Coordinates of C-alpha atoms and ligand atoms in Angstrom, one line a residue:
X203 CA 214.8 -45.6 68.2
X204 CA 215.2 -42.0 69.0
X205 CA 212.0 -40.7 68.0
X206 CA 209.8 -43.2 69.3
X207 CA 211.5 -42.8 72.3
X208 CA 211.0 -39.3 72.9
X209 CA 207.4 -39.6 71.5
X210 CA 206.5 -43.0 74.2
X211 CA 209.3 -43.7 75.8
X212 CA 207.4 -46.6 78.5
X213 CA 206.0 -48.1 75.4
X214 CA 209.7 -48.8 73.6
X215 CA 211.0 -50.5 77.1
X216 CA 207.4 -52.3 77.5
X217 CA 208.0 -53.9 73.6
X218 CA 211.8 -54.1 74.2
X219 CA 210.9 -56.2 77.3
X220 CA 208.1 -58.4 75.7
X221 CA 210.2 -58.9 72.5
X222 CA 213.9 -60.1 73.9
X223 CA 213.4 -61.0 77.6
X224 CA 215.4 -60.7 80.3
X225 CA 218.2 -58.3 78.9
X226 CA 217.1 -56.7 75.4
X227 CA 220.6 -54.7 73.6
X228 CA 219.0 -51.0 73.0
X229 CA 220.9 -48.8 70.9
X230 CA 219.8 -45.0 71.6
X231 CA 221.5 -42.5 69.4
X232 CA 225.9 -42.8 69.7
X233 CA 224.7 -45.1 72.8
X234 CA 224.1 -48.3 73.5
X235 CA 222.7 -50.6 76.6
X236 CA 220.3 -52.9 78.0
X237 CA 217.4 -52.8 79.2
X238 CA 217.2 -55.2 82.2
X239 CA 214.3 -56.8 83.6
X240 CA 215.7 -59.8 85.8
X241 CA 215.1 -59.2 89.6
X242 CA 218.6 -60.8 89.9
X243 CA 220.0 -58.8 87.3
X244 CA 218.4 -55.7 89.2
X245 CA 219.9 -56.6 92.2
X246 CA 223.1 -56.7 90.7
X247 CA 223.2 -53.2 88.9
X248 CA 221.5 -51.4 91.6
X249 CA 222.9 -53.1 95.1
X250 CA 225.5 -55.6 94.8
X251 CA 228.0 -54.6 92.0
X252 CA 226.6 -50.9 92.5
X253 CA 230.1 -49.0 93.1
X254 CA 230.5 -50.3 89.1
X255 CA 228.5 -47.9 88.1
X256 CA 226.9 -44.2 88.0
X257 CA 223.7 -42.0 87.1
X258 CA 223.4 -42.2 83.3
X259 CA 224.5 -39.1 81.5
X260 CA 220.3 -38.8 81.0
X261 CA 220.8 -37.3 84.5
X262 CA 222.9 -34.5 83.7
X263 CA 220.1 -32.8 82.3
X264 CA 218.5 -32.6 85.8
X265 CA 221.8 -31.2 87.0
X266 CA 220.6 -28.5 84.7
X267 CA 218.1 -27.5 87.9
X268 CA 219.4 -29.4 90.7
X269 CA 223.0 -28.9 89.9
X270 CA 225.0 -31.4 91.9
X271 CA 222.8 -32.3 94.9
X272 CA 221.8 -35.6 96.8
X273 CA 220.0 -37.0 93.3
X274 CA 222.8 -36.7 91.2
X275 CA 226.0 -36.7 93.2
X276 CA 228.5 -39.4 92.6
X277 CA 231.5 -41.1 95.2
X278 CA 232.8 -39.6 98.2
X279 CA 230.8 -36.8 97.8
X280 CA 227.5 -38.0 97.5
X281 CA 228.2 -40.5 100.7
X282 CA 229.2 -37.6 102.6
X283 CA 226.5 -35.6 101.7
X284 CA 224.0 -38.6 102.2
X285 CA 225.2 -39.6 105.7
X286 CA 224.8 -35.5 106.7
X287 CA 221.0 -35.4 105.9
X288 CA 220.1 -38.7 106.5
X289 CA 219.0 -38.2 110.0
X290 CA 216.4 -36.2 109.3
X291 CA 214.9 -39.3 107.6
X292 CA 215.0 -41.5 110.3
X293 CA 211.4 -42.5 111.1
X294 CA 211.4 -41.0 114.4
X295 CA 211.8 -37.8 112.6
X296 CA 209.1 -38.3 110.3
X297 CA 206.8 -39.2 113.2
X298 CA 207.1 -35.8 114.6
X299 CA 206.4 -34.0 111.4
X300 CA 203.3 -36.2 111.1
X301 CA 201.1 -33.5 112.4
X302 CA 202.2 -31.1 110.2
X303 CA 201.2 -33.0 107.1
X304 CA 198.3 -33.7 108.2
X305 CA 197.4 -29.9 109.1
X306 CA 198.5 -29.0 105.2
X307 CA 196.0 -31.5 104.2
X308 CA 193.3 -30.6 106.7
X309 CA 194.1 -26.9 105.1
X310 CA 193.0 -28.7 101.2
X311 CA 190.1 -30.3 103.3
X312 CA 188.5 -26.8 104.0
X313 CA 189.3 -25.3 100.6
X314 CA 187.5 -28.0 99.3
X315 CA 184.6 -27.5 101.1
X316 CA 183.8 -24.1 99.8
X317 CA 184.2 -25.7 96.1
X318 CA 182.4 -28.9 96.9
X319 CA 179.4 -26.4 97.9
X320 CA 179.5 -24.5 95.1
X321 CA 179.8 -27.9 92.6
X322 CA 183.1 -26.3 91.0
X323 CA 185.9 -28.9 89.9
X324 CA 189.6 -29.4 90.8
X325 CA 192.4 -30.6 89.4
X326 CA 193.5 -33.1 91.3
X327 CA 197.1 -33.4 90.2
X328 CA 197.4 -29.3 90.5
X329 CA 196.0 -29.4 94.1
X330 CA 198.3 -32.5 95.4
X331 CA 201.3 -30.7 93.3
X332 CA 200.7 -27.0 96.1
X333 CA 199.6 -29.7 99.1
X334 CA 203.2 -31.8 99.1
X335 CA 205.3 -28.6 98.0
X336 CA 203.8 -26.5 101.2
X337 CA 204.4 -30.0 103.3
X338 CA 208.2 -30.3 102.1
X339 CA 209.0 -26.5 102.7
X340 CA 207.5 -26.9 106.4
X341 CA 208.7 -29.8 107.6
X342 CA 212.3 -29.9 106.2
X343 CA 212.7 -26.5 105.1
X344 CA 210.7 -24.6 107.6
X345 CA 209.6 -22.5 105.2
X346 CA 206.6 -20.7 104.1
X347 CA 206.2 -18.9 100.5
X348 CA 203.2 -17.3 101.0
X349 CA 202.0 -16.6 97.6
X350 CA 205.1 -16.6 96.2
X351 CA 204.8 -21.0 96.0
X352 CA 202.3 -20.6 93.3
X353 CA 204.9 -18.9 91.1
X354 CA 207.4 -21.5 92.3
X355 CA 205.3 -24.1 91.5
X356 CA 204.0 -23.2 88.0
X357 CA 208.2 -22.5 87.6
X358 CA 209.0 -26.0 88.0
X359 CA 206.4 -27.3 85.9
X360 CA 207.6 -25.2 83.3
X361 CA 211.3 -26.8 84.0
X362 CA 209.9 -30.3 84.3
X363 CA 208.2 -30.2 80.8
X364 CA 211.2 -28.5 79.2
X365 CA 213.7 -31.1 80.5
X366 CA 211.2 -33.6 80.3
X367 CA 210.3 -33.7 76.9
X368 CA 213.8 -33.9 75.5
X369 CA 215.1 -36.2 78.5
X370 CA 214.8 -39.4 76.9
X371 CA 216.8 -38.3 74.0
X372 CA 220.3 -38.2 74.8
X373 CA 220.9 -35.5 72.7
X374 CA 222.2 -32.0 73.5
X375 CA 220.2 -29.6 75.3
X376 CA 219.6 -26.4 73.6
X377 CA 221.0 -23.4 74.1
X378 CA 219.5 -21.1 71.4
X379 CA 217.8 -18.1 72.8
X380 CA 215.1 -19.2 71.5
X381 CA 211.5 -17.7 73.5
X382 CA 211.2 -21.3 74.5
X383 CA 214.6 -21.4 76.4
X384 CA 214.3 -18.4 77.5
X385 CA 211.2 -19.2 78.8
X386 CA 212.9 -21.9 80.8
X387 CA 215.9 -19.9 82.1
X388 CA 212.8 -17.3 83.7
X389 CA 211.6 -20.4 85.3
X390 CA 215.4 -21.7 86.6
X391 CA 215.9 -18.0 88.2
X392 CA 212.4 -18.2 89.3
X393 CA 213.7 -21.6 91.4
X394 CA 216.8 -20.1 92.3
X395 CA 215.2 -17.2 93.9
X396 CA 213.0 -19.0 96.0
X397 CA 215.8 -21.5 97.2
X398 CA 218.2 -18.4 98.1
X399 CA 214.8 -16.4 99.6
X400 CA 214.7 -19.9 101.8
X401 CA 218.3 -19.8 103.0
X402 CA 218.6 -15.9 103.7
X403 CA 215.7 -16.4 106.0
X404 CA 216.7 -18.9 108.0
X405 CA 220.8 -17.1 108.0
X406 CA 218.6 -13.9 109.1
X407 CA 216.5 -15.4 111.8
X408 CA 219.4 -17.0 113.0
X409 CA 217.8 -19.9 114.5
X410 CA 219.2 -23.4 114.5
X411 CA 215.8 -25.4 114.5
X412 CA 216.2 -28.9 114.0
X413 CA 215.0 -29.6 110.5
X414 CA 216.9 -30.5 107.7
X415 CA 217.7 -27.2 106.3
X416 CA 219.8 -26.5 109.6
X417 CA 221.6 -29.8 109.5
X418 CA 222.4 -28.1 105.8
X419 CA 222.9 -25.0 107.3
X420 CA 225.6 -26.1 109.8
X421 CA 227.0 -29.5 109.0
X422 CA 230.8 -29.0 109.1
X423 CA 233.1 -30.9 107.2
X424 CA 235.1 -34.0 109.0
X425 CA 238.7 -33.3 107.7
X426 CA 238.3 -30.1 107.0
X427 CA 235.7 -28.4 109.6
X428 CA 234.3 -26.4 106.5
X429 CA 230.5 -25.5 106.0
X430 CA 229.1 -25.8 102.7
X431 CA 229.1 -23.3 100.3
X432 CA 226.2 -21.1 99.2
X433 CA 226.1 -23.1 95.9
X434 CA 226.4 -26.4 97.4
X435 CA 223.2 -25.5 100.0
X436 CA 221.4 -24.5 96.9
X437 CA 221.8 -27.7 95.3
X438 CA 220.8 -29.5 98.2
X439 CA 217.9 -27.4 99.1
X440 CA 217.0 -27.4 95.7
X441 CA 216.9 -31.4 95.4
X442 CA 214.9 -31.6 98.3
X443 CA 212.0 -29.1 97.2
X444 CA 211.8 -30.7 94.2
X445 CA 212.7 -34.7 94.4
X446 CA 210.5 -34.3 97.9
X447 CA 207.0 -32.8 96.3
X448 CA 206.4 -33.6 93.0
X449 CA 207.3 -37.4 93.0
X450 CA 204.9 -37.5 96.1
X451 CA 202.0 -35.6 94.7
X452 CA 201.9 -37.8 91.6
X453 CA 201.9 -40.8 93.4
X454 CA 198.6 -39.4 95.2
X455 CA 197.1 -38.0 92.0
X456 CA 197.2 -41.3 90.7
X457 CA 195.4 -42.9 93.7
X458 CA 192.8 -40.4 93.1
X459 CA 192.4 -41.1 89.7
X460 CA 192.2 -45.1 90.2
X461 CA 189.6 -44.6 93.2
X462 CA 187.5 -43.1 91.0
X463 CA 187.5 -45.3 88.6
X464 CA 186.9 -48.3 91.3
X465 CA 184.3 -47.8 93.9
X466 CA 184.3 -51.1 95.4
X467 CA 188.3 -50.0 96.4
X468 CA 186.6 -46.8 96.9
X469 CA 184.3 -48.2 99.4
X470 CA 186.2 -50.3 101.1
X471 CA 188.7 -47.8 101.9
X472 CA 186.3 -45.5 103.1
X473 CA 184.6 -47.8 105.4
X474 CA 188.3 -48.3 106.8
X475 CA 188.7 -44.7 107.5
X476 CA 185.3 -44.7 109.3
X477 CA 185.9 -47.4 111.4
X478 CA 188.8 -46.3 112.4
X479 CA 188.9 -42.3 112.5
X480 CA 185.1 -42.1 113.5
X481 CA 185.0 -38.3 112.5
X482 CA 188.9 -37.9 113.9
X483 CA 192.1 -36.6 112.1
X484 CA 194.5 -39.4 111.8
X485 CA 197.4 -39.4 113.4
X486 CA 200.8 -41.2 113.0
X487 CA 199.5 -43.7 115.8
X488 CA 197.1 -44.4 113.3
X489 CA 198.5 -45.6 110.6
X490 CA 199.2 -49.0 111.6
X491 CA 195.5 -49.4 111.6
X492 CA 194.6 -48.1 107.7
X493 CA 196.2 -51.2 106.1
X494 CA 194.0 -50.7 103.3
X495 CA 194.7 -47.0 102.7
X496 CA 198.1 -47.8 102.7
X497 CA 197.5 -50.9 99.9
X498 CA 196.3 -48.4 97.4
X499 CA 198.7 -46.6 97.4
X500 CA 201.1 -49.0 96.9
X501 CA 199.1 -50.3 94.2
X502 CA 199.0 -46.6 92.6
X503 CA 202.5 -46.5 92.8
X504 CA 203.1 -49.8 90.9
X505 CA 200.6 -48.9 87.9
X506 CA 202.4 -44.9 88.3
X507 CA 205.2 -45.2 89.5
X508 CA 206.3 -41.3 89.7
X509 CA 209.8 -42.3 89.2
X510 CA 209.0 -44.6 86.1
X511 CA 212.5 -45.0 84.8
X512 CA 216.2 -45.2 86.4
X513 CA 219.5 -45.3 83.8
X514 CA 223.3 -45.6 84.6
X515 CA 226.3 -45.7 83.1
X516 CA 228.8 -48.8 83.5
X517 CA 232.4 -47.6 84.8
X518 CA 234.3 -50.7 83.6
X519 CA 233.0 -53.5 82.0
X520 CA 230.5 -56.3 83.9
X521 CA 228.6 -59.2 82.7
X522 CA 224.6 -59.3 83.1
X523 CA 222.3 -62.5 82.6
X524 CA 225.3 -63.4 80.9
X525 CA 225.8 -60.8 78.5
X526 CA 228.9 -58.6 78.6
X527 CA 228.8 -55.3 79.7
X528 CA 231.7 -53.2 78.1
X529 CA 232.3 -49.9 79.9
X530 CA 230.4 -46.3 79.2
X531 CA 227.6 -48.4 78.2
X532 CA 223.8 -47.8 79.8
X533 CA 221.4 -50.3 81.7
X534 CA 217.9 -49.3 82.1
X535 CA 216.0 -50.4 85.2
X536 CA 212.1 -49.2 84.3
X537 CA 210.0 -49.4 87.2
X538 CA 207.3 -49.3 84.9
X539 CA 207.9 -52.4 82.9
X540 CA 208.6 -54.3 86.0
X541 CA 205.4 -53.1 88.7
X542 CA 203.5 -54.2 84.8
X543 CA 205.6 -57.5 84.1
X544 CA 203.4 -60.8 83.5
X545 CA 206.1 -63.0 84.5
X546 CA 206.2 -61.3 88.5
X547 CA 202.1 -60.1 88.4
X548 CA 198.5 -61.5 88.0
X549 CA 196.7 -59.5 85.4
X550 CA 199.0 -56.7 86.1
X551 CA 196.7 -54.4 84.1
X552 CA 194.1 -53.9 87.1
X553 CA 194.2 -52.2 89.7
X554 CA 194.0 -53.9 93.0
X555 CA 195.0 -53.5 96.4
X556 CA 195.3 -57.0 97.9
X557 CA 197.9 -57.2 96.1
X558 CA 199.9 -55.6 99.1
X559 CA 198.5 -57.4 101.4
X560 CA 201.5 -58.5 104.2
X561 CA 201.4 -62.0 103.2
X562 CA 201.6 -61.6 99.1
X563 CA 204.1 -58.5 99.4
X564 CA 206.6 -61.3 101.5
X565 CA 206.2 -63.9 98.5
X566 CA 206.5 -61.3 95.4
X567 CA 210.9 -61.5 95.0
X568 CA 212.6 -58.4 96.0
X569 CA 213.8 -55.8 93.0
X570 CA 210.6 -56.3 91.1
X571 CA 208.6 -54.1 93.0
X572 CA 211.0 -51.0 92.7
X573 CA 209.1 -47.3 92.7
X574 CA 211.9 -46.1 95.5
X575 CA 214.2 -47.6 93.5
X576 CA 217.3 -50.0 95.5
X577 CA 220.4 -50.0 96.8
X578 CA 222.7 -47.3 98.2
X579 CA 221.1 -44.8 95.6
X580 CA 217.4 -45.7 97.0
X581 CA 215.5 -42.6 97.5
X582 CA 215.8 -41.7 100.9
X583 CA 212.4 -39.9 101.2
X584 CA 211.2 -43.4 101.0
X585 CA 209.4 -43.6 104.6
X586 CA 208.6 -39.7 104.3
X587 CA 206.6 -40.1 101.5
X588 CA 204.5 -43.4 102.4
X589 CA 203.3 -41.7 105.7
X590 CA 202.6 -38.2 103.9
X591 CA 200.8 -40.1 101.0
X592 CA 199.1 -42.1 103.9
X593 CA 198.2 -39.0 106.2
X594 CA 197.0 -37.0 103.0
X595 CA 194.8 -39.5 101.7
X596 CA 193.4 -40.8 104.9
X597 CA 192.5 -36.8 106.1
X598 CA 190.7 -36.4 102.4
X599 CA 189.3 -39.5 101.8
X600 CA 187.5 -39.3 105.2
X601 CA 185.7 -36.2 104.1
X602 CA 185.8 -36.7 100.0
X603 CA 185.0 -38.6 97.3
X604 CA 185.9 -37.0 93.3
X605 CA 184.9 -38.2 90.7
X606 CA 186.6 -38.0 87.2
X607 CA 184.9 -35.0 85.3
X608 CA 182.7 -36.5 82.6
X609 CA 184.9 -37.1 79.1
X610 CA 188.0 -35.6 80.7
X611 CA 190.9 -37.4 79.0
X612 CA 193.6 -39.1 81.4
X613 CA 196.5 -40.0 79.9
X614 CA 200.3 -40.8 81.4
X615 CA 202.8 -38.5 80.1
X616 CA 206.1 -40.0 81.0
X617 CA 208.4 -37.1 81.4
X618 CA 211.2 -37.4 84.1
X619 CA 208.4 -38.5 86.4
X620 CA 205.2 -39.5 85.2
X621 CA 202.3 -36.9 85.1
X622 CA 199.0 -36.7 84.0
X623 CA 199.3 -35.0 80.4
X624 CA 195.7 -33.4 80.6
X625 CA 196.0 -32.8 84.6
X626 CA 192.8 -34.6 86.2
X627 CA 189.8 -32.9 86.8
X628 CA 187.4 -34.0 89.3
X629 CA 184.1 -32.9 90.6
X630 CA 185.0 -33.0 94.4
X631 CA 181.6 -34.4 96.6
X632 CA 181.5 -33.9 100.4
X633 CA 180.9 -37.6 102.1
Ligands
HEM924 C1 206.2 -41.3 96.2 C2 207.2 -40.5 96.3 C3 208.6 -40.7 95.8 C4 209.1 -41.6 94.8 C5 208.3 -42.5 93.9 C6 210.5 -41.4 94.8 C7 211.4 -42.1 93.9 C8 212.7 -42.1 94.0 C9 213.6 -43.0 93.2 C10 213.2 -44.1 92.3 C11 214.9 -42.6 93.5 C12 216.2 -43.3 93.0 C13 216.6 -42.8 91.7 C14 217.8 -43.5 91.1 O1 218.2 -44.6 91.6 O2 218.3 -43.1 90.1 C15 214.8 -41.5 94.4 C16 215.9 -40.8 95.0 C17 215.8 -39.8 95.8 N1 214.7 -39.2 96.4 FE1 212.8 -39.9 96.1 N2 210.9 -40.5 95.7 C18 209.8 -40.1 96.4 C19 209.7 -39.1 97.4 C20 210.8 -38.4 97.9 C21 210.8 -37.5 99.0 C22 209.5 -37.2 99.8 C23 212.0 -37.0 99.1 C24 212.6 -36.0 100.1 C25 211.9 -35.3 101.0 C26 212.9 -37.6 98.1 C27 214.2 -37.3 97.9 C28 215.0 -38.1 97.1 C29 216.5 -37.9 97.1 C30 217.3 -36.9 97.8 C31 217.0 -39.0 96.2 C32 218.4 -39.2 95.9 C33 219.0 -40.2 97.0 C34 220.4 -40.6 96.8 O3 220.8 -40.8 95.7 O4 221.1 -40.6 97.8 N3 212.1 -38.5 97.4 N4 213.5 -41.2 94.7

């Protein structure tokens, strides 16, 4: 199973699902598991029997670049850590930042004017990847890289694809000097430099602001009135910059892609943004009223969901859809093979926003519809990401339409998140 997983790893869980059911044994290497596709059986892994288990070791090759942060904490810690930043979450938050994503994205809008003019294409997937990274480091991080984010971000697609391709394996990561790793240990120092560049700045200015990077900054300890230490703000601020951008861009990408390919959605959504915006900038007050822009990207994010796959480890033994569980074995929850299930979707292949209508998202059952993921261990840049995805896509899709550069190839490449393998390049036409 090893090879076929690393080579198509959504295609082994799509056939494991479609050939044993609800709970299909998988034996990966010196480990074994389940793959679990039962919204009850979901609900009990993920939410109700949660504290039975933790991030499957898959995860400690992440903690290769995030080292122990929010993503891939565990206990006491993580809870600690999680109640700390999760202010900055709450939606009030968010609502203030709103204008700041959409001023990134009204930046992209002007950029793409000059292109558009001059009939030169984009890739999409590279152009959402710098919009949601400058977006993350302004509005939680109060940063700006200048021109050292290119370098930053072409470091942490270097890391992605390293960890990436090898992530579904299980096996050991190498450690060979090999010009390939050290390839990858450029791009880790690369990271590391921008996170500390981040934090010396804001110690230098001095200034408590209040984003999240100060809550980091100058969160003390209950019992023991401590700050964190420099390697424990890296980890955090490192998880941020990277679970906040790149899940988020990808989900956009996506919609890009899929609005291309449909221009009755296409249309529809455009005449939304007309009637509403006239020639205006949304705003978060907005929102409410772009149902529709919001339905395709919730319908993007069930045919790509970024975060395609979740794994943990059992800590003691449990029993699922009536199969025991002993303990240190794995259960896969695949957001893929659920958001693509027949049993839970109509034609699940095609791509179509109604299906998030109000009405139709109440009847689908909970834990089947999963790309946040559930539970304590949801992501909590859940609401973040829906109103940046929303602002970015109603600010461009007011002005824009791409379409897919003629024979480019698009083709999911499910690393830890789910990318475009080929990018996607699109000839970008002024509305
Ligand atoms: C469309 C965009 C996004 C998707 C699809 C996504 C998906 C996910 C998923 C599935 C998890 C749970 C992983 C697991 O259970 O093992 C998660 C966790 C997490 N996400 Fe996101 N995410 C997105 C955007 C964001 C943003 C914008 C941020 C921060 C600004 C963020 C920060 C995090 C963090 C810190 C965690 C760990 C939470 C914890 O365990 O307490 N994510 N994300």
């Amino acid at each position: 199973m090893m090879p076929a997983l690393r080579r198509n790893p959504t295609a082994v869980f799509v056939d494991a699902a479609r050939s044993f059911g609800d709970v299909a044994y998988l034996k990966i290497g010196p480990r074994r598991g389940y793959l679990v596709t039962h919204p009850d059986d979901i609900r009990h892994v993920l939410q109700d029997n949660a504290r039975n288990y933790h991030k499957s070791p898959l995860y400690d090759k992440l903690r290769v670049s995030l080292g122990n942060g929010l993503l891939t904490s565990e206990n006491a810690y993580w809870l600690r850590q999680r109640r700390m930043a999760q202010p900055a979450f709450h939606r009030q938050r968010i609502e203030t930042l709103a204008s700041v994503m959409t001023d990134a994205a009204k930046e992209t809008a002007a950029r793409w004017a000059t292109i558009a003019a001059r009939g030169e294409r984009i890739d999409v997937a590279d152009e959402m990847m710098g919009l949601t990274q400058a977006i993350v480091l302004r509005t939680l991080l109060g940063a700006d890289l200048g021109p050292f984010a290119g370098e930053l971000g072409r470091a942490w697609t270097l890391v992605n694809e390293h960890i990436g391709t090898n992530f579904w394996s299980l096996g050991l990561t190498e450690r060979w000097p090999t010009p390939k790793n050290r390839r990858f240990q450029r791009a880790l120092d690369v990271l590391d430099r921008a996170v500390f560049h981040i934090i010396d700045e804001r110690r230098r200015a001095g200034r408590e602001s209040n984003d999240l990077l100060s809550m980091l900054l100058f969160a003390r300890d209950e019992e023991t009135g401590q700050v964190m230490t420099d390697r424990q703000l890296r980890d955090e601020v490192t998880t941020i910059l990277l679970a906040g951008h790149e899940t988020t861009s990808l989900a956009l990408a996506w919609a890009w892609y899929l609005l291309s390919q449909h221009p009755d959605v296409q249309r529809r959504l455009e005449n939304e943004l007309d009637s509403v915006l006239g020639g205006r900038l949304p705003t978060y007050d907005d929102l409410s009223s772009l149902p529709y822009t919001r339905m395709v990207i919730e319908e993007a994010l069930r045919l790509y969901p970024p975060a395609w796959g979740i794994s943990r480890q059992a800590l003691g033994s449990d029993e699922i859809g009536g199969y025991h569980l002993p303990p240190g074995w794995l259960v896969f929850i695949i957001p893929f093979v659920m958001h693509r299930h027949r049993a839970y979707w109509e034609e699940p292949e095609s791509f179509d926003p109604e299906r998030f209508t109000p009405e139709r998202s109440a009847a689908r059952p909970k834990f089947v519809y999963l790309p946040f993921g559930a539970g304590p261990r949801q992501c909590i840049g859940n609401q973040f990401a829906m109103i940046e995805a929303h602002l970015v896509l109603a600010t461009l899709a007011r002005r824009y339409r791409l379409a897919l550069a003629p024979g480019h190839p698009v083709e999911p490449w499910p690393l830890i998140t789910l990318r475009p393998r080929h990018g996607i390049k699109m000839q970008v036409e002024g509305r």
